[in-house]
Short mmCIF file of C-alpha atoms in Angstrom, two decimals:
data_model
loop_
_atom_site.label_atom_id
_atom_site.label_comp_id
_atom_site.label_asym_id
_atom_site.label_seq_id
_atom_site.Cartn_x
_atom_site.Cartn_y
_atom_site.Cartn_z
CA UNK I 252 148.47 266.76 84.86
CA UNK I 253 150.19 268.34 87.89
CA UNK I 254 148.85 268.78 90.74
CA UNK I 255 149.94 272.68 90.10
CA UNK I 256 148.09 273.35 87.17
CA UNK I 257 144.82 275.49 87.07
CA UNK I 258 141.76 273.63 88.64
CA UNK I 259 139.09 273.26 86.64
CA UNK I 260 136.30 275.86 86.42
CA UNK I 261 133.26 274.89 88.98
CA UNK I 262 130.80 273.82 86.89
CA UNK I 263 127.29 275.79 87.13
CA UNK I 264 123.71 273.81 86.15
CA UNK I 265 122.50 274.95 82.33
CA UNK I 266 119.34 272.55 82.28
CA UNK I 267 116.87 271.49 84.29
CA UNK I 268 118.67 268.55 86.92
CA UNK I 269 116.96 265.06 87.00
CA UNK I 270 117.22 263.73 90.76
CA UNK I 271 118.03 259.25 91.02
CA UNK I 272 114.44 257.89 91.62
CA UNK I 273 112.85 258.69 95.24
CA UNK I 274 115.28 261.75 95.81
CA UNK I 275 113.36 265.07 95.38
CA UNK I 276 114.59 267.80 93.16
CA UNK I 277 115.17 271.26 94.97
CA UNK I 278 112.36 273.97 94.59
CA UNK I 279 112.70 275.78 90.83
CA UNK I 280 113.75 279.54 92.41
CA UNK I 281 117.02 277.37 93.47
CA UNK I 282 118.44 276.20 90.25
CA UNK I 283 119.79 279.24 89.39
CA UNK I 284 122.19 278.45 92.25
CA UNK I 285 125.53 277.56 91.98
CA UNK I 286 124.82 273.77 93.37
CA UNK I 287 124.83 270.91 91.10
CA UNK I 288 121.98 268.18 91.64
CA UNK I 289 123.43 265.05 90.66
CA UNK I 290 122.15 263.40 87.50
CA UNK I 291 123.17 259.92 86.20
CA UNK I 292 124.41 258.94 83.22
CA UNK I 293 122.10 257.51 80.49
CA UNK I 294 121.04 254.19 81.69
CA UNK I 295 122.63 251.51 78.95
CA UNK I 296 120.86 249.49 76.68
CA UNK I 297 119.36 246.45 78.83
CA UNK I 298 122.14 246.87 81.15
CA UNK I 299 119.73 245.12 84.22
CA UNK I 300 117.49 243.06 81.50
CA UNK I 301 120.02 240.62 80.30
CA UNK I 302 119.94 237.17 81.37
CA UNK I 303 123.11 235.92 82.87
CA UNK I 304 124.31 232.96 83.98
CA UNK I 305 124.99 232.12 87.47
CA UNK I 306 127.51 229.69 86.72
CA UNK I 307 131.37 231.17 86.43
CA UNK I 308 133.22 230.42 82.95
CA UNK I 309 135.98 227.89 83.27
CA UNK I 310 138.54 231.06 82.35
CA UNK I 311 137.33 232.16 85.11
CA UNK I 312 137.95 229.52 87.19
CA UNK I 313 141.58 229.44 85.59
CA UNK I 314 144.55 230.61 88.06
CA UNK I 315 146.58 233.36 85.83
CA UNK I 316 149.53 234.33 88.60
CA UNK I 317 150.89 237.24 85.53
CA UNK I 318 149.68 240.46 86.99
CA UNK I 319 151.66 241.95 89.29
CA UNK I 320 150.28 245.35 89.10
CA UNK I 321 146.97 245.56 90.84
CA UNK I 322 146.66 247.41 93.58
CA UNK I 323 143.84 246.36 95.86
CA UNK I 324 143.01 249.07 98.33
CA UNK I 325 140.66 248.67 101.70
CA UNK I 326 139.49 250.12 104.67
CA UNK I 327 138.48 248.47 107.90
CA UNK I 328 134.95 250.57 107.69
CA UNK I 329 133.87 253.44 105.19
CA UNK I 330 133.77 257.20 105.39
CA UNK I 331 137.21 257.69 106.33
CA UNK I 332 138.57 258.47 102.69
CA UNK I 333 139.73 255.47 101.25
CA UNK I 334 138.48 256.49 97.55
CA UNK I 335 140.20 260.17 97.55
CA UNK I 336 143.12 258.58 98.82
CA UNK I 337 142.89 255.84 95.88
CA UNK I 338 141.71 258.49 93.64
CA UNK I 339 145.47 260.50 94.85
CA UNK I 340 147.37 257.70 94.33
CA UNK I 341 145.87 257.45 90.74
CA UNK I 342 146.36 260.90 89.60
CA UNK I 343 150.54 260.60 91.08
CA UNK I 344 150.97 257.84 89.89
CA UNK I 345 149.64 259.53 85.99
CA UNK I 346 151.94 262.24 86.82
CA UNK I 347 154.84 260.00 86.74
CA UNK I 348 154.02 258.61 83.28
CA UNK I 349 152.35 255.61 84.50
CA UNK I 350 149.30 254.63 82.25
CA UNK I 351 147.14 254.08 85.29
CA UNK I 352 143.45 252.80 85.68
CA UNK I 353 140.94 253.21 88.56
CA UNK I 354 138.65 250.66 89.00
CA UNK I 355 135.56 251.29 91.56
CA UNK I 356 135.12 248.01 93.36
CA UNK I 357 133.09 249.03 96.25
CA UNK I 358 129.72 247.33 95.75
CA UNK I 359 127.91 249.12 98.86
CA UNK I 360 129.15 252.52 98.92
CA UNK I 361 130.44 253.04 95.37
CA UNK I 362 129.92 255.87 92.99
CA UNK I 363 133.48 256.61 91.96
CA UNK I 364 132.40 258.90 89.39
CA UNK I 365 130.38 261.19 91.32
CA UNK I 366 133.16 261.83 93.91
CA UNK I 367 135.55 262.90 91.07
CA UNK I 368 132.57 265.46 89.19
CA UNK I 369 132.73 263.21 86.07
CA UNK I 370 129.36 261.57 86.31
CA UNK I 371 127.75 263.36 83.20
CA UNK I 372 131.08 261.83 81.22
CA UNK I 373 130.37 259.23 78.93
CA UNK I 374 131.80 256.09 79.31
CA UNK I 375 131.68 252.26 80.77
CA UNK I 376 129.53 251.46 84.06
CA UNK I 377 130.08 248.07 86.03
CA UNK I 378 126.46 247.68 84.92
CA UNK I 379 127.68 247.23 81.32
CA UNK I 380 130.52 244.66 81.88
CA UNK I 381 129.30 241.60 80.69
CA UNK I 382 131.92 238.75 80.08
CA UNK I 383 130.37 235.52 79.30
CA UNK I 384 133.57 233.79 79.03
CA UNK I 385 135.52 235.18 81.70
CA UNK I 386 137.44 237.21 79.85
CA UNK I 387 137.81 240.72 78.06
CA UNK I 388 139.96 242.42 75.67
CA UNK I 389 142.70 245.01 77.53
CA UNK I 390 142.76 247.53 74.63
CA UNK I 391 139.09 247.61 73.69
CA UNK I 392 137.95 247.98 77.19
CA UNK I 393 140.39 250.86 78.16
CA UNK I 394 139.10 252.78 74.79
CA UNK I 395 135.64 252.65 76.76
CA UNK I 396 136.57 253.95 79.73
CA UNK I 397 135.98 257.80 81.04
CA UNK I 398 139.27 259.68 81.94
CA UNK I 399 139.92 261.72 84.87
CA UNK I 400 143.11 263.46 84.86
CA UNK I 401 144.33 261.20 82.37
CA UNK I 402 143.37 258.72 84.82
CA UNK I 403 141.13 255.57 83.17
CA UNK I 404 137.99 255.25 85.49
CA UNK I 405 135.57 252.29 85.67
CA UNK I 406 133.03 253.73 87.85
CA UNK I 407 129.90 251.52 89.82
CA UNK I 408 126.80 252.77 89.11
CA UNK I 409 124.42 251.54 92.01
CA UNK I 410 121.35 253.16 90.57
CA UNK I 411 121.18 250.29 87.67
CA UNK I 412 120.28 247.73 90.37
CA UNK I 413 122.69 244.93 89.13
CA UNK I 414 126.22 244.23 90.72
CA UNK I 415 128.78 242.51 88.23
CA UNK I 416 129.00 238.67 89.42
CA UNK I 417 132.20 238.02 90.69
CA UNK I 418 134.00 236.34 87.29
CA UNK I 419 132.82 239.87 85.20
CA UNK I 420 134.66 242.00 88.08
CA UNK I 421 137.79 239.61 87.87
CA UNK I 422 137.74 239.61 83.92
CA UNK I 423 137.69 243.48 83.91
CA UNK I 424 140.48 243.96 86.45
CA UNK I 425 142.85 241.34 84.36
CA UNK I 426 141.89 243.39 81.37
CA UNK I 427 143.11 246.60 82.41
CA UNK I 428 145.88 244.98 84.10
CA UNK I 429 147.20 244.24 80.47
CA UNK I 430 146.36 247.12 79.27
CA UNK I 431 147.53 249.54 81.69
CA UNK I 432 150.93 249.91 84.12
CA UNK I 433 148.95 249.81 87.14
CA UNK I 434 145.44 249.23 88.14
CA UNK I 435 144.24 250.43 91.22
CA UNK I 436 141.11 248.84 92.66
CA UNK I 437 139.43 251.24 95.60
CA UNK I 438 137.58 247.60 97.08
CA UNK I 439 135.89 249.26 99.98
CA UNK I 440 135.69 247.34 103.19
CA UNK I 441 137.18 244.66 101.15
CA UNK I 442 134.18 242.27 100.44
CA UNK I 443 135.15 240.83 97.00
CA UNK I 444 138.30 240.27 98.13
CA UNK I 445 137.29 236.51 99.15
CA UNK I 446 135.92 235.50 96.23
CA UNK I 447 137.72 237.48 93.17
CA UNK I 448 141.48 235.54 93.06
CA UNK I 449 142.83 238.61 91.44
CA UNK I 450 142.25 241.44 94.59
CA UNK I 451 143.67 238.41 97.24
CA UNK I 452 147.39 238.18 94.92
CA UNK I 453 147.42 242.17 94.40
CA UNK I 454 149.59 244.30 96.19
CA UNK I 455 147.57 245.29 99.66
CA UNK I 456 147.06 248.38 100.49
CA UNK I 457 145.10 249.67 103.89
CA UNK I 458 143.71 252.75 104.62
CA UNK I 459 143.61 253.37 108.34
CA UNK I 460 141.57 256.07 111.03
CA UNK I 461 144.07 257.73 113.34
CA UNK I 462 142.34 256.82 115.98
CA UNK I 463 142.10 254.60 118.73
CA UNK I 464 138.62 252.75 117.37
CA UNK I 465 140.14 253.32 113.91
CA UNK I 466 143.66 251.27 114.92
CA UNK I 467 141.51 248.61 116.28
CA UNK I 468 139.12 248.20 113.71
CA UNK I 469 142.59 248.13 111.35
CA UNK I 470 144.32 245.65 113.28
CA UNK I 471 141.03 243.25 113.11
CA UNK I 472 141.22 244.31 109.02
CA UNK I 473 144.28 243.13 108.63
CA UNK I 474 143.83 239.46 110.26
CA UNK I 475 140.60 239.06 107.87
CA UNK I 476 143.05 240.30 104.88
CA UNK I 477 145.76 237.74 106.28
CA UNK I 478 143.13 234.53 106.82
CA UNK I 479 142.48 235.26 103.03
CA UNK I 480 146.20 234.73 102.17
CA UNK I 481 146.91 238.37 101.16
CA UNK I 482 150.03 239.66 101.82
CA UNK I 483 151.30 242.20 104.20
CA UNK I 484 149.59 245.60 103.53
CA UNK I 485 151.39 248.69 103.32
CA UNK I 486 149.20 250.89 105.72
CA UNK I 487 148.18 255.02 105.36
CA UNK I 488 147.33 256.83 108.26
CA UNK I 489 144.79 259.39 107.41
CA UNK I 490 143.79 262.16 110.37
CA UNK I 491 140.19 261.93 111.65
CA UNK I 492 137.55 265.19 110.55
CA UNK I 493 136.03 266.86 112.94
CA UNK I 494 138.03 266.20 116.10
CA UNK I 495 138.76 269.05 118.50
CA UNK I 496 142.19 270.16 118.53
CA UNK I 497 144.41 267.99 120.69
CA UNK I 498 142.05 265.21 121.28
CA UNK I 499 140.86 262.24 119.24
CA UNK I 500 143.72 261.98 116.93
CA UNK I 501 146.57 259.73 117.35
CA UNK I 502 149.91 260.04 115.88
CA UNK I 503 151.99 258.01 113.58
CA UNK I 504 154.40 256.97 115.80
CA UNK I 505 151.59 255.53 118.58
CA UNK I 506 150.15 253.68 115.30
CA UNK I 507 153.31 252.41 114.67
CA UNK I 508 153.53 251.16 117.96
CA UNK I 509 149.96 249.42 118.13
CA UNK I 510 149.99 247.73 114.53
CA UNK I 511 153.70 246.49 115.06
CA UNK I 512 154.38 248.04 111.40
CA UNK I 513 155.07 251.18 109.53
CA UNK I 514 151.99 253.68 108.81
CA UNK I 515 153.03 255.90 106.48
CA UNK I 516 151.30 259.30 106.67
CA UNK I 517 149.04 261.13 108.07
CA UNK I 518 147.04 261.99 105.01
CA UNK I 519 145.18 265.35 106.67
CA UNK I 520 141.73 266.70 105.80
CA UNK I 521 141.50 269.62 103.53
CA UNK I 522 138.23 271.95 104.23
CA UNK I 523 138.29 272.49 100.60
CA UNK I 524 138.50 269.05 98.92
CA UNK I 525 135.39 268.22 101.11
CA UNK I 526 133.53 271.53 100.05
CA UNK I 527 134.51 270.78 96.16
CA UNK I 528 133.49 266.92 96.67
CA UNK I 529 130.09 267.96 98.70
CA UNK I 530 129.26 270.37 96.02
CA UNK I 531 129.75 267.59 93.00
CA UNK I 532 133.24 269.84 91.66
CA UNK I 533 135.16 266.47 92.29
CA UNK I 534 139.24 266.07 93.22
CA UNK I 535 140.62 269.59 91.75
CA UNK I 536 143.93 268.51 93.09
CA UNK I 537 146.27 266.28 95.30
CA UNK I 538 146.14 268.84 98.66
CA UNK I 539 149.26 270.04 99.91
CA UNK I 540 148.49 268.54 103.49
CA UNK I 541 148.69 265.19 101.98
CA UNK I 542 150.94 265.22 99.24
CA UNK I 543 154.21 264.48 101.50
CA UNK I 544 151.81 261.25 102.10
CA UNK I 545 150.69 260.71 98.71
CA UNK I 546 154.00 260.51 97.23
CA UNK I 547 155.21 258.48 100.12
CA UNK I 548 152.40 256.00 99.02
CA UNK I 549 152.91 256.19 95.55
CA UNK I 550 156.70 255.76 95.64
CA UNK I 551 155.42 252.28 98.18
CA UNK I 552 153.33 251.41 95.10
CA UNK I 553 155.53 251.97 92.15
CA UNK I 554 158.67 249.69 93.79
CA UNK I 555 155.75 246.79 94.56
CA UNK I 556 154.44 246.77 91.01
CA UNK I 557 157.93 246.04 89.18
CA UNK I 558 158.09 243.05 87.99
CA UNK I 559 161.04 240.64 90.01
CA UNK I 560 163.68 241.28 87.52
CA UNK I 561 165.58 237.46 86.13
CA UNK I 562 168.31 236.35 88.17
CA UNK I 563 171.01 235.16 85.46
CA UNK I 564 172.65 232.40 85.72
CA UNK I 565 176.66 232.21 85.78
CA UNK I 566 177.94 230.88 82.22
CA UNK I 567 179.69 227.86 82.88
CA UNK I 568 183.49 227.87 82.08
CA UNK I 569 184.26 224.59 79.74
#
């Protein structure tokens, strides 16, 4: 789908909403209001009972140097929109005929499917990936998935208590990597990225603040990214919210300037996207303030992901 088509229909509650444990449910004269309480999907069968070992599966441990099309994207610190911009880059990147999967790597402030209004969907959770041998089938696991936009998601679901050891996380990104033309993995602040082989050999990408605190908490980013032996992200600049007008911001070109490379950008906040996200509606479309930046991104993405064509060798006159 377009990013010109219809947006869907806000959603209004029809039942009675069931709050996450410890979070209080509004008084009843408010439900016939047009705000959705968040509810989360049905909790799998023994999702957080089953033992698991602690000790990775030697696939696991096995280098596999194949997939060249995950995307690993990070963010020096969170709340600056690193998962709309993934979630962007995901729904582009459908538009161009790309089977493309979004995987929600961010362990601490995840919940990929509530930001996109598909969390009453039914479909896979992290908290049901369970790969004892460090490895799972492409194809079956893509069939499980939710789709947004005809965009595959694997959402986190924090609420299940449990976070995937590293080896499951690994074994479900190489999965959709074979099963899909690009995976993009929204990793946060960029934890896993140490320990899951797969997120240091993708291609990098960083989300930066235009801002001064935002460039230097970017430029420190990108030295961790570096010490892990990631290669050279390919930076977005995305406009701070809530600045007054003329002050705060920085510019492209002064980014430029500070991180010695090119920031392509800005990707601008859109009043509506955050009312539609704060109100549980989800992405209704790829903003027109940022889609000059989105497709600058996604056209970045696209040429990284080919695979290096052959080189041929000269036949040999006899």
């Amino acid at each position: 789908m377009n990013s010109n088509t219809t947006p869907r229909v806000a959603r209004r509650m029809t039942s009675p909403a069931v709050a996450p444990p410890g979070v209080p449910l509004p008084a009843d004269d408010m439900h016939s209001s047009a705000f959705r309480y968040y509810t989360p999907p049905p909790k799998p069968l023994a999702s957080s009972d089953r033992k698991r070992s602690k000790d990775a599966p030697p696939a696991a441990l096995a280098t596999d140097t194949m997939f060249h099309n995950i995307v690993t994207m990070t963010a020096s610190h969170s709340g600056i929109g690193l998962s709309v911009t993934a979630s962007m880059l995901a729904w582009t990147l459908a538009g161009r005929g790309l089977n493309c999967a979004l995987v929600d790597a961010d362990f601490v402030g995840g919940c990929l499917d509530l930001l996109l209004g598909v969390e009453r969907e039914s479909g896979l959770r992290f908290s049901q990936i369970d790969a004892p041998l460090g490895r799972i089938e492409g194809a079956a696991l893509n069939h499980e998935l939710l789709v947004w936009e005809d965009v595959r998601i694997l959402p986190y679901d924090p609420w299940n208590a449990r976070q995937p050891e590293w080896w499951e996380v690994q074994a479900a990104i190489r999965a959709l990597a074979e099963a899909n033309d690009v995976v993009i993995v929204d990793a946060g602040q960029g934890g896993l990225i140490e320990t899951v082989p797969d997120l240091r050999r993708g291609v990098q990408v960083v989300v930066a603040e235009l801002s001064v605190m935002g460039l230097a908490r970017t430029k420190s980013h990108r030295s961790r990214l570096a010490s892990w032996g990631c290669d050279t992200p390919t930076i977005v600049g995305i406009e701070p919210r809530g600045v007054p007008r003329g002050r705060g911001g920085v510019g492209i070109a002064e980014a430029e300037d500070y991180l010695i490379a090119t920031v392509l950008g800005p990707i601008r906040p859109n009043v509506g996207l955050c009312g539609d996200v704060l109100e549980g509606l989800g992405i209704r479309s790829v903003v027109k303030g940022s889609r000059k930046a989105v497709t600058m991104l996604a056209d970045a993405v696209e040429q990284a992901i080919r695979p290096p064509r052959a080189v041929s060798k000269p036949s040999e006159e006899w």
